[in-house]
Coordinates of C-alpha atoms in Angstrom, one line a residue:
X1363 CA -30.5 -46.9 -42.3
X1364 CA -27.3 -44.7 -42.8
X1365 CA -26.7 -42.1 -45.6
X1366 CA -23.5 -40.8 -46.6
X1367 CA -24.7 -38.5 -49.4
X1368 CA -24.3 -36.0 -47.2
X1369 CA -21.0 -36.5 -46.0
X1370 CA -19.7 -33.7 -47.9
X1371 CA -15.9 -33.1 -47.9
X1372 CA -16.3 -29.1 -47.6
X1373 CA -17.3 -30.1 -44.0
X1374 CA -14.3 -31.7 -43.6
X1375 CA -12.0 -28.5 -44.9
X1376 CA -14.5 -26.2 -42.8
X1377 CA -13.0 -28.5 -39.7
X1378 CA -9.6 -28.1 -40.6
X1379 CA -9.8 -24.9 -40.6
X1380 CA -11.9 -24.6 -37.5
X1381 CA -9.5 -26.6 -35.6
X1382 CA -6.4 -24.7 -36.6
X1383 CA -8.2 -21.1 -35.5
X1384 CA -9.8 -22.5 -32.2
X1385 CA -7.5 -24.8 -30.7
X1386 CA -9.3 -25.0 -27.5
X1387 CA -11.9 -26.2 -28.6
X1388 CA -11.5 -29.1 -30.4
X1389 CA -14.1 -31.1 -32.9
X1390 CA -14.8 -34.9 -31.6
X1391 CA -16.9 -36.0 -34.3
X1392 CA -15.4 -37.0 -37.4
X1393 CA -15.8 -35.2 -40.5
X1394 CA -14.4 -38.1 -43.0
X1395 CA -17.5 -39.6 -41.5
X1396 CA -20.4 -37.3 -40.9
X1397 CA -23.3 -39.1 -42.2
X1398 CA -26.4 -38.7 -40.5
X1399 CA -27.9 -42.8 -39.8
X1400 CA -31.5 -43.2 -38.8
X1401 CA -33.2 -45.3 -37.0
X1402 CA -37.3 -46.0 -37.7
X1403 CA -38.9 -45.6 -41.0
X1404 CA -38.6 -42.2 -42.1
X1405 CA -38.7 -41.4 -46.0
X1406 CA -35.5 -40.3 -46.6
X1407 CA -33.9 -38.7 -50.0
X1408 CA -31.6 -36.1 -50.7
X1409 CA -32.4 -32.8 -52.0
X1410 CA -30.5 -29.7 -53.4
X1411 CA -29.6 -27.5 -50.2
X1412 CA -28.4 -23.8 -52.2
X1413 CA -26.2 -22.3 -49.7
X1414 CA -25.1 -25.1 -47.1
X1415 CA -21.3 -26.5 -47.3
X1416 CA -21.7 -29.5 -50.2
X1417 CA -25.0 -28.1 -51.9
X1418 CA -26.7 -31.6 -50.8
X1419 CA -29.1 -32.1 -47.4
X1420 CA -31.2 -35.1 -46.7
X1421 CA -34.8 -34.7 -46.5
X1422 CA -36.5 -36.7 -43.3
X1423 CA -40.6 -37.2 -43.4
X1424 CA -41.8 -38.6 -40.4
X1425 CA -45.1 -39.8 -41.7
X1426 CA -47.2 -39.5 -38.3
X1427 CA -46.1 -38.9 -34.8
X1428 CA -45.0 -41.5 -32.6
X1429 CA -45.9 -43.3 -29.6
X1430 CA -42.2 -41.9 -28.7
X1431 CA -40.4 -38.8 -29.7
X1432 CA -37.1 -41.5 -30.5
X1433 CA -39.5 -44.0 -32.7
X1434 CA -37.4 -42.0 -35.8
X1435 CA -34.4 -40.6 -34.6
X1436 CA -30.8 -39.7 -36.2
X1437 CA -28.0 -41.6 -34.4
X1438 CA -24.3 -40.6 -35.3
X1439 CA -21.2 -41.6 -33.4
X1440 CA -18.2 -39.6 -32.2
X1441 CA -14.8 -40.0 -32.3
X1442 CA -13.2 -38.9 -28.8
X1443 CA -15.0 -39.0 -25.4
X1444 CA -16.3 -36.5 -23.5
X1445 CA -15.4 -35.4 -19.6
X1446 CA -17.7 -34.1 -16.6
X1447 CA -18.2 -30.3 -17.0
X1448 CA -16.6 -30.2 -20.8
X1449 CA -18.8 -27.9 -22.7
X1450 CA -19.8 -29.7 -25.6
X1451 CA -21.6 -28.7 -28.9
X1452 CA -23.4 -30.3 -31.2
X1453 CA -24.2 -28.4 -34.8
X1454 CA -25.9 -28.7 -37.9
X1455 CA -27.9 -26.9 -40.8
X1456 CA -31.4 -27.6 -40.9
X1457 CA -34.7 -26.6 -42.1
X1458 CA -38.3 -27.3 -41.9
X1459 CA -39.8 -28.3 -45.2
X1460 CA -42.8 -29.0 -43.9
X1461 CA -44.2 -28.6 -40.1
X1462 CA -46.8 -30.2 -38.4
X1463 CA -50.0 -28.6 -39.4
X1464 CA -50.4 -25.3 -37.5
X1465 CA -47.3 -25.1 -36.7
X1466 CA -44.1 -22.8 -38.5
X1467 CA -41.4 -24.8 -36.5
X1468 CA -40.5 -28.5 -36.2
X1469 CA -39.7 -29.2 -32.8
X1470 CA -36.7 -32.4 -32.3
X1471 CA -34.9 -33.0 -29.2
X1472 CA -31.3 -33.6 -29.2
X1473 CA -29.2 -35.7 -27.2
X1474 CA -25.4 -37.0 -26.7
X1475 CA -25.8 -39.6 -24.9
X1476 CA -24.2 -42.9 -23.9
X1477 CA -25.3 -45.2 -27.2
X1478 CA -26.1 -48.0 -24.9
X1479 CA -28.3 -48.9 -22.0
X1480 CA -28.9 -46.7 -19.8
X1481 CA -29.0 -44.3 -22.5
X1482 CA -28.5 -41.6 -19.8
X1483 CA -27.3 -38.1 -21.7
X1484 CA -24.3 -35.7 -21.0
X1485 CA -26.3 -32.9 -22.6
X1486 CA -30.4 -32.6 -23.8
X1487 CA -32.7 -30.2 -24.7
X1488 CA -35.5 -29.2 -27.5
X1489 CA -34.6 -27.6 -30.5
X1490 CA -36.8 -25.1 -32.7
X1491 CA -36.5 -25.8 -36.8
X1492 CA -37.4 -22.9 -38.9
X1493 CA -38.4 -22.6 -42.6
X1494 CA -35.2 -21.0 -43.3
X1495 CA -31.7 -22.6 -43.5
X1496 CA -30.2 -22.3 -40.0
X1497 CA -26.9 -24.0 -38.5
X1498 CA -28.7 -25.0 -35.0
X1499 CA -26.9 -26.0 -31.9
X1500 CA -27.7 -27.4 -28.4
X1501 CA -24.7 -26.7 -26.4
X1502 CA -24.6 -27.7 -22.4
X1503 CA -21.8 -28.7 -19.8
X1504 CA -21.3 -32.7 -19.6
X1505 CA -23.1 -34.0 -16.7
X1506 CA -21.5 -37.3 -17.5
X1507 CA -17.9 -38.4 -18.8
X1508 CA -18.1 -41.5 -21.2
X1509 CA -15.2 -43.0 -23.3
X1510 CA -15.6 -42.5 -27.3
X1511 CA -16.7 -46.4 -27.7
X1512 CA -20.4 -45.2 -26.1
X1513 CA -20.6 -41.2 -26.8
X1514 CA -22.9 -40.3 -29.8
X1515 CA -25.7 -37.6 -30.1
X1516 CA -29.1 -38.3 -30.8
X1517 CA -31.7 -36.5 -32.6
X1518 CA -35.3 -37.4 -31.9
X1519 CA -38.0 -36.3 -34.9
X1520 CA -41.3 -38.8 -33.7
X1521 CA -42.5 -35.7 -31.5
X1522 CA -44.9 -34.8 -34.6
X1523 CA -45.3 -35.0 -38.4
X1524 CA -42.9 -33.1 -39.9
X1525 CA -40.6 -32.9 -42.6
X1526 CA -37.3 -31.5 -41.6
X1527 CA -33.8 -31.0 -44.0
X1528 CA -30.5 -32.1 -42.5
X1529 CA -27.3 -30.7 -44.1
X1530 CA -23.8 -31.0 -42.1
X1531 CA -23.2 -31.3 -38.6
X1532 CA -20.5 -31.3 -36.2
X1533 CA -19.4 -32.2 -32.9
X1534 CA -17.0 -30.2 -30.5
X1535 CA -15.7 -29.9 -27.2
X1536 CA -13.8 -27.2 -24.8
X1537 CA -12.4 -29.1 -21.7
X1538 CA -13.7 -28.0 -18.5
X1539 CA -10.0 -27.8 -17.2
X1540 CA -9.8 -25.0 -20.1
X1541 CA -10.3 -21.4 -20.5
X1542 CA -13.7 -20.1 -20.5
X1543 CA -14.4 -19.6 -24.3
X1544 CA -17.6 -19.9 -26.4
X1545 CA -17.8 -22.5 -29.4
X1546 CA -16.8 -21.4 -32.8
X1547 CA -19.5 -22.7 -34.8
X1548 CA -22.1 -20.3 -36.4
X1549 CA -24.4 -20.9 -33.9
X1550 CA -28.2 -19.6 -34.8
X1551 CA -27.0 -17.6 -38.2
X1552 CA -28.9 -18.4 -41.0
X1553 CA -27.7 -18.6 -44.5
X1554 CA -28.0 -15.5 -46.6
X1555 CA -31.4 -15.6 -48.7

């Protein structure tokens, strides 16, 4: 299931731009293409996001939990590879419309990974979704280098039943052979209420 409604072409400017002010680190996924694509049978639809680049997010119910946190999952590829020790980045705005009951966060893990069997992942880990519009990020040194043909990221919403708003993302890299520098991207700000 893939959805381009959200490939918003203020993301694609925002890169531009990002590209021209950080030129170490460089983006790898491509904004002309940044749809979010699922896999499972969420309820998808898009909604009015005030605030994020485009004004448009896509709204993701995952009705129950599942037998695996990747029954539902996001799936997006990339367009360059990625190298041992690169420090790679993977962004996006996000929200939690609704969390699990009891809960005020809805927890996905987040993955890039090779897109085929072994499925093995260059970078992992949980991420936190609050109520409030947030530009997340799971950033982490490659443990693996895999050519651009097999390199996407994954993001894994069967952990629980949730509904959880996706508005842009975006992929980047710093080489290992490069300076030490941090990513660019707003990393944990949220957008002004």
């Amino acid at each position: 299931m893939r959805f381009s409604a959200v490939c918003i072409g203020s993301i694609a400017l925002a890169g531009a731009a990002f590209a021209q002010q950080r030129v170490k680190e460089t983006i790898i996924s491509d904004p002309a293409a940044a749809a979010w694509s699922f896999e499972g049978k969420p309820k998808v639809k898009q909604v009015s996001a005030e605030g994020v680049p485009g004004g448009k997010a896509l709204l993701v119910t995952v009705a129950a939990k599942g037998a695996n946190r990747w029954d539902i999952q996001a799936r997006m590829k990339v367009k360059e590879g990625i190298a041992v020790d690169d420090t790679v980045t993977f962004g996006f705005y996000a929200r939690a419309d609704k969390p699990d009951s009891g809960k005020d966060t809805a927890a996905v893990h987040v993955r890039v990974q090779r897109g085929a069997a072994p499925y093995d992942a260059a970078i992992e880990g949980p991420l936190e979704i609050g109520k409030e519009w947030t530009f997340h990020c799971l950033t982490g040194r490659s443990k693996l280098t895999l050519d651009a043909a097999v390199t996407e990221v994954s993001v894994q919403m069967a952990g629980d039943k949730h509904a959880v708003a996706f508005g842009p993302y975006m992929v980047t890299k710093i080489p290992a052979s490069g300076p030490t520098i941090k990513s660019g991207l707003p990393c944990g700000k949220a957008l002004a209420a």
